[in-house]
PDB file of C-alpha atoms in Angstrom:
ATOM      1  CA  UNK A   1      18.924   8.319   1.876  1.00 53.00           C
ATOM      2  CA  UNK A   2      16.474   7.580   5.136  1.00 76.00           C
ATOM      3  CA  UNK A   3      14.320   5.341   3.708  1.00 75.00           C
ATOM      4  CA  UNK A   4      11.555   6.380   6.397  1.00 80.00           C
ATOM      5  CA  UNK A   5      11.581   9.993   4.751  1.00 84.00           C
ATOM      6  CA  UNK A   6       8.699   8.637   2.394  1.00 84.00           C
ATOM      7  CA  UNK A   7       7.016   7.160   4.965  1.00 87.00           C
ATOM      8  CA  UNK A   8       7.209  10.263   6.936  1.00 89.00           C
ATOM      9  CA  UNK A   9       6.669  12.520   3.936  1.00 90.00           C
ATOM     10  CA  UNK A  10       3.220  10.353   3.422  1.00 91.00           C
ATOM     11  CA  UNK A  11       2.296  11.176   7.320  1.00 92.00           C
ATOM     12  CA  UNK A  12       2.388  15.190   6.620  1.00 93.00           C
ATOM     13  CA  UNK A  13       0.636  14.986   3.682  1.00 92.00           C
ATOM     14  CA  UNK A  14      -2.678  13.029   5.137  1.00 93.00           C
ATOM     15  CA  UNK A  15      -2.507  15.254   8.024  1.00 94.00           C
ATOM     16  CA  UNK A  16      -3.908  17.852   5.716  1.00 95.00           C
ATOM     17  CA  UNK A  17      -6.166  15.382   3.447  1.00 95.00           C
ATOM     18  CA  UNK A  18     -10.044  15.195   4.893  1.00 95.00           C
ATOM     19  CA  UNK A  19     -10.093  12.080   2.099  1.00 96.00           C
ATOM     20  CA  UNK A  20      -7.592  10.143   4.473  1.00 97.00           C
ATOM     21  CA  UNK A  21      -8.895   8.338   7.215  1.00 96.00           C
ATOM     22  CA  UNK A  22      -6.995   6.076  10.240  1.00 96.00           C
ATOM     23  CA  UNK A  23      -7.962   2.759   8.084  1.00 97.00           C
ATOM     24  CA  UNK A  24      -6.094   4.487   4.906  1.00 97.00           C
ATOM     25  CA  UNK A  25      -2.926   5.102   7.228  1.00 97.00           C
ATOM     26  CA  UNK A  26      -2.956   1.459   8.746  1.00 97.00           C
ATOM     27  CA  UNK A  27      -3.103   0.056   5.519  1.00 98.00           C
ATOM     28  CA  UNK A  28      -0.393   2.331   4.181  1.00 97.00           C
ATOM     29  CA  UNK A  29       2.155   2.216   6.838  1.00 96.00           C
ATOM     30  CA  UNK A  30       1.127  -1.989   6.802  1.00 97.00           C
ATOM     31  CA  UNK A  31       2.272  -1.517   2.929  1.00 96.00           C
ATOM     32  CA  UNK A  32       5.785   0.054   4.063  1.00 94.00           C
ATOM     33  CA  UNK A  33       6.363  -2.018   6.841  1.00 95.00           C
ATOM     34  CA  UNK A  34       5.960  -5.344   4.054  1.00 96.00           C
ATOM     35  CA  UNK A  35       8.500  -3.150   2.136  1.00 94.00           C
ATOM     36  CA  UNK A  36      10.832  -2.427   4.519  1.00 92.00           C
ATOM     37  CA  UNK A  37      10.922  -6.004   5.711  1.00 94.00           C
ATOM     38  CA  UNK A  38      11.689  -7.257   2.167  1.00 93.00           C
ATOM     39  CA  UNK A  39      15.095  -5.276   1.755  1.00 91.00           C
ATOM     40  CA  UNK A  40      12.910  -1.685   0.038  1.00 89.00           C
ATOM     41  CA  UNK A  41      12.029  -4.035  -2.991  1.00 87.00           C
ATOM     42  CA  UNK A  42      10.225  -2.061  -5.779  1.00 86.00           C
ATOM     43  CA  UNK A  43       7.659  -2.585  -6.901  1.00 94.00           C
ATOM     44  CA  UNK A  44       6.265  -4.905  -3.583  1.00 96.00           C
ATOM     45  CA  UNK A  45       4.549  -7.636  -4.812  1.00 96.00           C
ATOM     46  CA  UNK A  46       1.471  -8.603  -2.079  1.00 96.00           C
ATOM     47  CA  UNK A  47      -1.267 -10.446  -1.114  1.00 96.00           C
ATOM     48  CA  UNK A  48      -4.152  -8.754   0.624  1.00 96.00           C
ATOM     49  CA  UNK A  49      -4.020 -11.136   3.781  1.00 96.00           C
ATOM     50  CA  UNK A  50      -0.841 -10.256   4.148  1.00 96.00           C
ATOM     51  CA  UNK A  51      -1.506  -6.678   4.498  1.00 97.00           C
ATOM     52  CA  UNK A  52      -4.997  -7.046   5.806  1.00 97.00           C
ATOM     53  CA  UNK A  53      -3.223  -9.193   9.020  1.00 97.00           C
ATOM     54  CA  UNK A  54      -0.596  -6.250   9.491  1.00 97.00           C
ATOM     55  CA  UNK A  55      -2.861  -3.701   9.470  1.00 98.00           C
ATOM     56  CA  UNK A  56      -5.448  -5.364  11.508  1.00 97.00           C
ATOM     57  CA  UNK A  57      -8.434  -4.818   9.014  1.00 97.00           C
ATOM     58  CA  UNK A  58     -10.543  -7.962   9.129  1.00 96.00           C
ATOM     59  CA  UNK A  59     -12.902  -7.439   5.955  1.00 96.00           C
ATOM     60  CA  UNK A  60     -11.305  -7.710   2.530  1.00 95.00           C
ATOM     61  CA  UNK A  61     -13.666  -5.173   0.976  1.00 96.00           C
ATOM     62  CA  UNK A  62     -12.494  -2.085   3.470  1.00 97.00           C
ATOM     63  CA  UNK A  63      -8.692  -3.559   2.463  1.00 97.00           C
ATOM     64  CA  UNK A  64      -9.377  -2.939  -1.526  1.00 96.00           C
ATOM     65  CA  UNK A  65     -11.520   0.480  -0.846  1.00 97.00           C
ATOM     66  CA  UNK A  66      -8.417   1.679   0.628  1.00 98.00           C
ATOM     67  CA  UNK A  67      -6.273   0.535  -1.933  1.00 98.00           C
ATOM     68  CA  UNK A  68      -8.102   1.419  -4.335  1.00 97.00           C
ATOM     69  CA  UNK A  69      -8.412   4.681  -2.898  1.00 97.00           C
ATOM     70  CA  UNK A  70      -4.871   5.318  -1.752  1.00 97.00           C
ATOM     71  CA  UNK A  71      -4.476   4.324  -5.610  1.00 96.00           C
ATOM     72  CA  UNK A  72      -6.646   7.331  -6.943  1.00 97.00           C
ATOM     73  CA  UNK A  73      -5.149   9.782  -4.623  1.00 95.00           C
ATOM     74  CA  UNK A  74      -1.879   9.322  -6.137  1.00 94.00           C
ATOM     75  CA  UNK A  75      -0.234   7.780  -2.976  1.00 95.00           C
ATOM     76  CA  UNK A  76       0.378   4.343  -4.208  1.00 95.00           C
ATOM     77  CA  UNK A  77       0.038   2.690  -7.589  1.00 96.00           C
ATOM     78  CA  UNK A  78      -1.877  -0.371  -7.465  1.00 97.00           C
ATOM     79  CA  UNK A  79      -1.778  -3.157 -10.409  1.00 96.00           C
ATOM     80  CA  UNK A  80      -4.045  -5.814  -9.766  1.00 95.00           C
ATOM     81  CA  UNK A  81      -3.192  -9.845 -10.638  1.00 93.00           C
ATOM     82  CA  UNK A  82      -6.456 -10.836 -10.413  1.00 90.00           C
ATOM     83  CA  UNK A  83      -4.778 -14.447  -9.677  1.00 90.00           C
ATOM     84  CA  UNK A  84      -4.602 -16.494  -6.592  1.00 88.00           C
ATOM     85  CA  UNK A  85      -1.584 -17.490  -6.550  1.00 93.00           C
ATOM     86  CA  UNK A  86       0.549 -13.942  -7.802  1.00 94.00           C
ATOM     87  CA  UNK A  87      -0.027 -11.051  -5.786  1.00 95.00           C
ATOM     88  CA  UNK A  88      -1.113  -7.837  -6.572  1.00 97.00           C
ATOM     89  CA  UNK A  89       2.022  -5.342  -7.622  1.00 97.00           C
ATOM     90  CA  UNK A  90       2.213  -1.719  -5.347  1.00 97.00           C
ATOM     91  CA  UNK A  91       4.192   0.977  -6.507  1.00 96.00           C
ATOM     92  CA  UNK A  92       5.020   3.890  -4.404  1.00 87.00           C
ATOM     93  CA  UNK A  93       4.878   7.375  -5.148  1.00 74.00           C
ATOM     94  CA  UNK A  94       8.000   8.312  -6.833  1.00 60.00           C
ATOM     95  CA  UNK A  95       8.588   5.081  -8.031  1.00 50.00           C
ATOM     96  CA  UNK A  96       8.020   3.681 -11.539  1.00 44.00           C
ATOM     97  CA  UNK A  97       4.824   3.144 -12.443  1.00 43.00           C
ATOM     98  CA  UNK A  98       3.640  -0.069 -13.255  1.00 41.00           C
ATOM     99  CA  UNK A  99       3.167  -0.939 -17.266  1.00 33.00           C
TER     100      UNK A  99
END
């Protein structure tokens, strides 16, 4: 399997969504790249400076509305730690959801 077919799949899609905007598609493709880079782990487990520093986004709140909305579009799942030291868990679409 291509393991950028997802990725690209994802690309198509927003093409067509007016909810998507360029900050939603930094922070998504920032997602992938993290996943990639960690052998295609599932579920990715993140921290939001992490991300934030890949997808060049300097304020946390514009991170979490796009998470959050990436989340209710049915793009990603999202299951928040709410801990400083675990990081959040991000499922893909396709992949199992989180419990």
């Amino acid at each position: 399997m291509d393991r950028l077919k997802p990725l690209s799949d994802f690309l198509s899609l927003v093409a067509q969504d007016g909810r998507i905007g360029p900050t939603h598609i930094a922070v998504y493709v920032a997602l992938w790249k993290i996943r990639l880079d960690r052998g295609f782990e599932n579920p990715i487990r993140i921290f939001s400076r992490d991300v934030m520093y890949v997808a060049k986004i300097s304020w946390r709140n514009t991170f979490y509305s796009c998470v959050h909305d990436l989340h209710e579009y049915g793009y990603i799942s999202y299951a928040p730690s709410f801990k400083r030291t675990q990081g959040s868990l991000i499922f893909f679409s396709g992949d199992k959801e989180p419990m």
